[in-house]
Coordinates of C-alpha atoms and ligand atoms in Angstrom, one line a residue:
M298 CA 14.7 -34.3 10.4
G299 CA 11.6 -33.7 9.6
A300 CA 9.3 -30.2 10.5
P301 CA 8.2 -30.0 14.4
E302 CA 4.6 -31.1 14.8
L303 CA 2.0 -28.9 16.8
E304 CA -1.5 -29.8 17.2
L305 CA -4.1 -26.7 17.0
P306 CA -7.3 -26.2 18.4
R307 CA -10.0 -28.3 16.1
F308 CA -12.0 -25.2 15.5
L309 CA -9.3 -23.6 13.4
E310 CA -9.9 -26.5 10.9
A311 CA -12.8 -25.0 9.0
A312 CA -10.7 -21.3 8.2
L313 CA -7.4 -23.5 7.5
S314 CA -8.9 -25.8 5.2
A315 CA -10.5 -22.6 3.7
G316 CA -7.6 -21.4 3.1
H317 CA -6.6 -18.9 5.5
P318 CA -3.2 -18.5 6.0
W319 CA -2.8 -16.9 9.7
V320 CA -2.8 -18.7 12.8
Y321 CA -3.0 -16.2 16.0
R322 CA -0.8 -16.5 19.1
D323 CA -3.5 -17.0 21.4
H324 CA -4.3 -20.0 19.6
V325 CA -1.1 -21.9 20.0
P326 CA -0.5 -24.0 22.9
R327 CA 1.7 -22.0 25.7
D328 CA 4.2 -24.7 25.8
F329 CA 5.0 -24.8 22.0
Q330 CA 8.6 -23.4 21.8
A331 CA 10.6 -22.8 18.6
S332 CA 13.1 -20.3 17.1
S333 CA 11.6 -17.8 14.6
G334 CA 11.8 -19.1 10.8
T335 CA 11.2 -22.7 12.0
V336 CA 8.9 -24.8 9.6
V337 CA 5.9 -26.3 11.6
R338 CA 3.5 -29.1 10.3
I339 CA 0.6 -28.0 11.7
H340 CA -2.4 -30.0 12.3
A341 CA -6.0 -28.7 13.0
G342 CA -8.9 -31.5 13.0
A343 CA -8.6 -33.0 9.5
F344 CA -6.4 -30.1 8.2
S345 CA -2.5 -30.3 7.9
G346 CA -0.1 -28.0 6.3
F347 CA 3.6 -26.4 6.7
A348 CA 3.6 -22.9 8.5
L349 CA 6.5 -20.7 9.2
W350 CA 7.1 -20.1 12.8
D351 CA 6.8 -16.4 14.3
A352 CA 8.3 -16.3 17.9
E353 CA 7.6 -12.6 18.1
S354 CA 4.4 -11.2 16.4
Q355 CA 0.8 -11.5 16.9
I356 CA 0.4 -13.8 14.1
A357 CA 2.3 -16.8 15.2
L358 CA 1.8 -19.0 11.9
R359 CA 2.0 -18.4 8.4
V360 CA 0.8 -21.2 6.4
Y361 CA 2.8 -21.7 3.1
S362 CA 1.8 -24.9 2.0
T363 CA -0.7 -28.0 2.9
R364 CA 1.7 -30.3 0.4
E365 CA 5.0 -29.7 1.1
E366 CA 7.8 -28.1 3.1
P367 CA 8.6 -24.6 1.3
S368 CA 11.7 -25.1 -0.8
A369 CA 13.7 -23.3 -3.0
A370 CA 11.6 -24.9 -6.0
W371 CA 8.5 -24.0 -4.5
V372 CA 9.4 -20.6 -3.8
A373 CA 10.4 -20.3 -7.3
E374 CA 7.3 -21.3 -8.6
R375 CA 5.2 -18.8 -6.4
V376 CA 7.9 -16.5 -7.9
R377 CA 7.0 -17.4 -11.2
Q378 CA 3.4 -17.3 -10.9
A379 CA 3.4 -13.9 -9.4
W380 CA 5.3 -12.5 -12.4
E381 CA 2.8 -13.6 -14.7
L382 CA 0.1 -12.1 -13.3
R383 CA 2.1 -8.7 -13.2
A384 CA 1.9 -9.1 -17.3
L385 CA -1.4 -6.9 -16.7
V386 CA 0.8 -4.3 -14.9
R387 CA 4.2 -3.6 -16.5
S388 CA 4.7 -2.2 -19.9
S389 CA 6.9 0.1 -21.6
D390 CA 5.0 2.8 -19.7
T391 CA 5.4 1.3 -16.3
D392 CA 8.5 0.0 -14.9
A393 CA 7.6 0.1 -11.2
F394 CA 5.1 -2.3 -9.5
R395 CA 5.0 -5.1 -6.5
W396 CA 6.0 -8.1 -7.7
L397 CA 4.9 -10.1 -4.7
F398 CA 2.5 -9.2 -2.3
G399 CA 2.9 -11.2 0.7
E400 CA -0.4 -13.2 1.8
G401 CA -2.0 -12.4 -1.9
D402 CA 0.8 -14.0 -3.7
G403 CA 0.8 -17.2 -1.3
L404 CA 4.1 -16.3 0.3
P405 CA 3.0 -14.9 3.5
G406 CA 5.2 -12.2 5.0
I407 CA 7.2 -11.3 2.3
V408 CA 6.9 -8.2 -0.2
V409 CA 9.0 -7.3 -3.5
D410 CA 8.6 -3.9 -5.2
V411 CA 10.2 -3.6 -8.6
Y412 CA 11.8 -0.2 -9.5
G413 CA 13.0 0.0 -13.1
K414 CA 15.9 -2.5 -12.9
W415 CA 16.1 -2.9 -9.3
A416 CA 13.8 -5.3 -6.8
V417 CA 13.4 -4.1 -3.5
I418 CA 12.3 -7.3 -0.7
A419 CA 10.7 -6.3 2.6
L420 CA 10.1 -8.5 5.3
Y421 CA 7.0 -8.5 7.5
A422 CA 7.9 -11.2 10.1
D423 CA 11.4 -12.5 11.7
G424 CA 12.7 -15.8 10.4
L425 CA 12.3 -15.4 6.6
E426 CA 15.7 -15.1 6.0
R427 CA 16.1 -18.2 4.2
I428 CA 12.9 -17.7 2.2
A429 CA 13.9 -14.2 1.2
D430 CA 17.2 -16.1 -0.2
W431 CA 15.0 -18.3 -2.4
V432 CA 12.9 -15.4 -3.4
A433 CA 16.2 -13.5 -4.5
D434 CA 17.6 -16.5 -6.6
A435 CA 14.1 -16.7 -8.3
L436 CA 13.8 -13.0 -8.9
R437 CA 17.4 -13.5 -10.7
A438 CA 15.8 -16.4 -12.4
T439 CA 13.1 -14.7 -13.9
T440 CA 14.0 -11.5 -15.1
D441 CA 16.8 -9.2 -16.3
L442 CA 17.7 -6.8 -12.9
A443 CA 20.8 -4.5 -12.1
G444 CA 20.4 -5.3 -8.3
I445 CA 18.7 -6.5 -5.7
V446 CA 18.1 -4.9 -2.1
R447 CA 16.7 -5.5 1.1
R448 CA 14.9 -2.7 3.3
G449 CA 15.0 -3.5 6.9
R450 CA 12.3 -3.6 9.0
E451 CA 12.5 -0.2 11.2
A452 CA 11.6 3.3 9.9
G453 CA 15.2 4.8 8.6
A454 CA 16.9 1.4 8.5
R455 CA 19.8 1.1 5.7
L456 CA 19.1 -0.6 2.5
S457 CA 21.3 -3.8 2.2
L458 CA 22.6 -5.3 -0.9
V459 CA 21.5 -8.7 -1.7
W460 CA 23.0 -9.1 -5.3
G461 CA 24.2 -6.9 -8.0
R462 CA 24.4 -2.8 -8.0
K463 CA 22.8 -0.9 -5.5
P464 CA 20.1 1.9 -7.0
P465 CA 21.3 5.7 -7.6
A466 CA 19.8 7.8 -5.2
E467 CA 17.6 9.1 -7.9
L468 CA 16.0 6.4 -9.8
V469 CA 13.6 7.3 -12.2
V470 CA 10.7 5.2 -13.0
A471 CA 7.3 5.6 -15.1
E472 CA 3.9 5.0 -14.4
H473 CA 1.7 5.2 -17.2
G474 CA 4.3 7.5 -18.9
V475 CA 4.4 9.8 -16.0
R476 CA 8.0 10.0 -14.9
M477 CA 9.3 9.8 -11.0
T478 CA 12.3 9.7 -9.0
A479 CA 12.0 6.8 -6.2
D480 CA 14.3 6.9 -3.4
L481 CA 14.8 3.3 -2.4
E482 CA 17.1 4.0 0.5
L483 CA 15.2 6.9 2.0
G484 CA 11.8 7.1 0.9
Q485 CA 8.8 5.8 2.4
K486 CA 7.5 2.3 1.8
T487 CA 10.0 0.9 -0.6
G488 CA 10.3 4.2 -2.4
L489 CA 6.7 5.1 -3.7
F490 CA 3.3 4.0 -3.1
L491 CA 2.7 2.4 -5.8
D492 CA -0.7 0.9 -4.9
H493 CA -2.5 3.9 -6.7
R494 CA -1.5 3.6 -9.8
E495 CA -4.7 3.0 -11.4
N496 CA -6.4 5.7 -9.1
R497 CA -3.8 8.3 -10.2
R498 CA -4.3 7.5 -13.8
F499 CA -8.2 8.1 -13.0
V500 CA -7.4 11.2 -11.2
G501 CA -5.5 12.4 -14.5
S502 CA -8.5 11.7 -16.6
L503 CA -10.6 13.7 -14.4
A504 CA -8.3 16.8 -14.0
A505 CA -8.7 18.6 -17.3
G506 CA -9.6 22.3 -17.2
R507 CA -9.6 21.9 -13.1
R508 CA -7.8 23.5 -10.2
V509 CA -6.5 20.4 -8.2
L510 CA -5.9 20.0 -4.3
N511 CA -3.7 17.2 -3.4
L512 CA -3.4 16.5 0.1
F513 CA -0.8 14.3 1.7
S514 CA 0.7 14.4 -2.1
Y515 CA 4.2 13.0 -0.8
T516 CA 6.5 13.4 -3.8
G517 CA 3.4 14.5 -6.1
A518 CA 2.7 11.2 -7.7
F519 CA -1.2 12.5 -7.9
S520 CA -0.4 16.0 -8.8
L521 CA 1.6 14.9 -11.9
H522 CA -0.9 12.6 -13.2
A523 CA -3.4 15.6 -12.3
A524 CA -1.0 18.5 -14.1
R525 CA -0.4 16.1 -17.2
G526 CA -4.5 15.5 -17.4
G527 CA -4.4 19.2 -18.0
A528 CA -5.1 20.5 -14.2
T529 CA -4.8 24.3 -14.7
Q530 CA -3.1 24.7 -11.3
V531 CA -2.1 22.0 -8.9
T532 CA -1.4 22.5 -5.4
S533 CA 0.2 20.0 -3.5
V534 CA 0.6 19.7 0.3
D535 CA 2.5 17.7 2.6
V536 CA 4.3 18.2 5.8
A537 CA 7.5 16.4 4.8
A538 CA 9.7 18.9 3.1
G539 CA 11.9 17.1 1.6
A540 CA 9.0 14.9 -0.3
M541 CA 8.1 18.6 -1.6
D542 CA 11.4 19.1 -3.1
A543 CA 10.9 16.0 -5.0
A544 CA 7.9 16.8 -6.3
R545 CA 8.8 19.9 -7.7
E546 CA 11.7 17.8 -9.4
N547 CA 9.4 15.7 -10.7
F548 CA 7.1 18.3 -12.5
R549 CA 10.4 19.6 -13.9
L550 CA 11.3 15.8 -15.2
N551 CA 8.0 15.7 -16.7
G552 CA 8.5 18.8 -18.7
L553 CA 5.7 20.7 -16.3
D554 CA 6.2 24.1 -15.3
A555 CA 6.9 23.7 -11.3
D556 CA 6.5 27.4 -11.1
A557 CA 3.1 27.3 -12.5
H558 CA 2.0 25.2 -9.5
D559 CA 1.9 25.7 -5.6
F560 CA 3.8 23.2 -3.5
V561 CA 3.2 23.5 0.2
V562 CA 4.8 22.7 3.5
A563 CA 2.2 22.6 6.0
D564 CA -0.3 20.2 8.0
V565 CA -2.9 19.5 5.7
F566 CA -5.8 19.9 8.7
E567 CA -4.2 23.6 9.2
H568 CA -4.3 24.2 5.8
L569 CA -7.6 23.1 4.9
E570 CA -9.1 25.4 8.0
H571 CA -7.1 28.3 6.6
A572 CA -8.7 27.8 3.0
R573 CA -12.2 27.5 4.5
R574 CA -11.9 30.3 6.3
K575 CA -10.7 32.3 3.2
N576 CA -13.4 30.6 1.1
I577 CA -10.7 29.0 -1.1
T578 CA -11.9 26.4 -3.3
W579 CA -10.8 23.7 -5.7
D580 CA -12.3 21.8 -8.7
L581 CA -10.7 18.4 -7.6
V582 CA -9.7 17.6 -4.0
I583 CA -7.3 14.2 -3.7
S584 CA -7.1 13.3 -0.1
D585 CA -4.7 10.0 0.8
P586 CA -3.6 10.5 4.3
P587 CA -1.2 7.9 6.1
S588 CA -2.6 5.2 7.9
F589 CA -5.0 6.5 10.8
A590 CA -4.8 3.0 12.8
R591 CA -2.1 0.4 13.0
S592 CA -4.0 -2.0 15.4
K593 CA -7.5 -2.8 15.8
Q594 CA -7.6 -0.7 19.2
H595 CA -7.0 2.4 16.9
Q596 CA -10.1 1.7 14.6
K597 CA -12.7 4.2 16.4
Q598 CA -10.1 6.9 16.3
A599 CA -9.1 6.0 12.5
L600 CA -13.2 6.5 11.6
R601 CA -13.0 10.4 13.5
A602 CA -10.0 11.1 11.9
Y603 CA -11.4 10.3 8.2
V604 CA -14.9 12.4 9.6
K605 CA -13.0 15.2 10.1
L606 CA -10.7 15.3 7.3
N607 CA -13.4 14.6 4.7
A608 CA -15.7 17.0 5.8
L609 CA -13.0 19.8 6.1
A610 CA -12.0 18.7 2.0
M611 CA -15.7 18.9 1.0
Q612 CA -15.9 22.2 2.1
V613 CA -13.0 23.6 0.2
T614 CA -14.3 21.5 -2.8
A615 CA -16.0 24.0 -5.4
R616 CA -19.9 23.7 -5.7
G617 CA -20.2 20.5 -8.0
G618 CA -16.7 19.5 -8.1
L619 CA -14.9 16.5 -7.4
L620 CA -13.3 14.6 -4.0
A621 CA -11.2 11.4 -4.3
A622 CA -10.4 10.1 -1.0
A623 CA -8.6 7.3 0.1
S624 CA -8.1 5.1 3.0
C625 CA -4.9 2.5 3.4
T626 CA -6.1 1.3 6.8
S627 CA -6.8 -2.2 6.8
Q628 CA -9.1 -1.9 9.9
V629 CA -11.4 0.3 8.4
S630 CA -13.6 -2.0 6.0
P631 CA -15.0 -0.4 2.6
D632 CA -18.4 0.1 4.1
A633 CA -17.0 1.5 7.1
F634 CA -15.0 4.2 4.8
L635 CA -18.3 4.9 2.9
Q636 CA -19.9 5.5 6.1
T637 CA -17.4 8.2 7.2
L638 CA -17.8 9.8 3.8
A639 CA -21.5 10.1 4.4
E640 CA -21.2 11.2 8.2
A641 CA -18.5 13.7 6.7
A642 CA -21.0 15.3 4.0
A643 CA -23.3 15.2 6.7
R644 CA -21.0 17.6 9.1
A645 CA -20.1 20.0 5.9
K646 CA -24.0 20.1 4.8
R647 CA -23.1 18.9 1.6
R648 CA -24.3 16.1 -0.6
F649 CA -21.4 13.3 -1.9
Q650 CA -22.5 11.6 -5.0
I651 CA -20.0 8.7 -5.8
I652 CA -19.1 8.3 -9.1
H653 CA -16.2 6.0 -8.6
E654 CA -15.1 3.0 -6.1
A655 CA -12.0 1.3 -6.5
G656 CA -9.2 -0.9 -4.5
Q657 CA -6.0 -2.2 -4.9
P658 CA -4.4 -2.9 -8.6
A659 CA -3.5 -6.0 -10.0
D660 CA -0.4 -6.3 -8.5
H661 CA -1.7 -6.0 -5.1
P662 CA -3.4 -9.4 -5.3
V663 CA -5.9 -10.4 -2.6
F664 CA -7.1 -14.2 -2.1
A665 CA -10.7 -14.3 -1.5
Q666 CA -9.7 -16.4 1.8
H667 CA -8.0 -13.5 3.2
L668 CA -9.9 -10.7 2.9
E669 CA -7.6 -8.9 5.8
G670 CA -5.3 -8.0 2.7
R671 CA -7.9 -5.8 1.1
Y672 CA -6.7 -2.4 2.8
L673 CA -6.9 0.2 0.3
K674 CA -10.0 2.4 -0.5
F675 CA -10.5 4.9 -3.1
V676 CA -14.0 6.8 -3.4
V677 CA -14.6 9.6 -5.9
G678 CA -17.5 11.9 -5.9
R679 CA -19.3 15.0 -6.6
V680 CA -19.8 17.3 -3.5
L681 CA -22.9 18.9 -4.0
P682 CA -24.9 21.6 -1.7
A683 CA -27.3 20.2 0.8
A684 CA -30.6 19.6 -1.1
Ligands
LIG36 N1 -0.6 10.3 -2.3 C1 0.8 9.7 -2.2 C2 1.1 9.2 -0.9 C3 0.8 9.8 0.3 S1 1.7 9.1 1.8 C4 1.4 9.2 -3.4 O1 0.6 8.9 -4.2 O2 2.4 8.9 -3.4 C5 1.0 10.1 3.2 C6 1.9 11.4 3.3 O3 1.3 11.9 4.2 C7 3.3 11.2 3.6 O4 4.3 12.0 3.0 C8 3.1 12.4 5.1 O5 4.4 12.9 5.0 C9 2.3 13.1 4.6 N2 1.4 13.7 5.9 C10 1.3 12.8 7.2 N3 0.3 13.6 8.3 C11 0.1 14.8 7.5 C12 -0.3 15.8 7.7 N4 -0.7 15.8 9.0 N5 -0.5 16.8 6.9 C13 0.3 17.2 5.9 N6 1.0 15.9 5.5 C14 1.1 14.7 6.5

């Protein structure tokens, strides 16, 4: 039995032929029915390809191949290609990285992160079970692992063992030689925010002799790089008390004196307001907030939040000091984010002199045909008084 066939509107031909991997539900004939995970042979004008059907999400079809129905061997080849690219990232100093970045690695909806000897699979659509099994087989065949686990989609969902041994609750990994614990079961994302690896190293290179404020610090990854880079003092701020305990532990793990630094459990906005009132400033401020918009409807709200946050951040940056501002909201483009920084500077009565712009590292690749995959922005600039 071959894959069911589905005729899509002709106007999708151009985008699909160019390699765009998504078909939105609005563009699927209403009478089409299948269970999630069904491979469908789709056609749009002269385009044809094999796509995975998702009965629930806004993205109804994810195109896998124009040539063949995905099979174990086809998936293994994608996994191998992705592994080859990760040679740019993995080293004796770095053993936590993203092995598969869904669309960016030609395996839509599937993410695999590596933490030392463990791999964590996360699925972003229904019906990917069979493909996930093939992925797991390919991971094992490609490198020596101690275990493979699956992370549930809901927050707080348990980790399930796919193969091998479960990871310890406190797994220590390294990022450019900085050691950190990753809690694959209860941590955010799959444990750590791996996407800022190069940005954290860059912050480390700027930190010598500076007093540093790390906002939304989570388990202190930016703080650790700053401290190792020679910061005289680092203040980490996050609302999550557990993350703060982990941050302190991570300092010790790296032979850094945790008592010489501040770990503040607080709301970032309140902390900034307080510092501004008291005229407390830092020489280097890092701001890496959670996504401010989960969907397009919240885009305006997100833009306003970035303006407010970074205006405050600029006001507590010492004259001539540096602000590193990040955004992981895919609904906010790099240009739109830069625009919020311009507005923030105006509001704070400062000038923001950009010295560095970056995005995602090599283990979060994006196809030119799918710029939606480009979600991370990281902008560093000098904060100067108004002219
Ligand atoms: N910079 C971190 C990742 C940040 S994730 C790293 O490099 O690992 C975002 C963090 O923001 C989470 O830890 C969350 O607890 C925290 N957070 C969210 N809203 C907050 C708020 N209003 N005030 C303080 N922390 C907040």
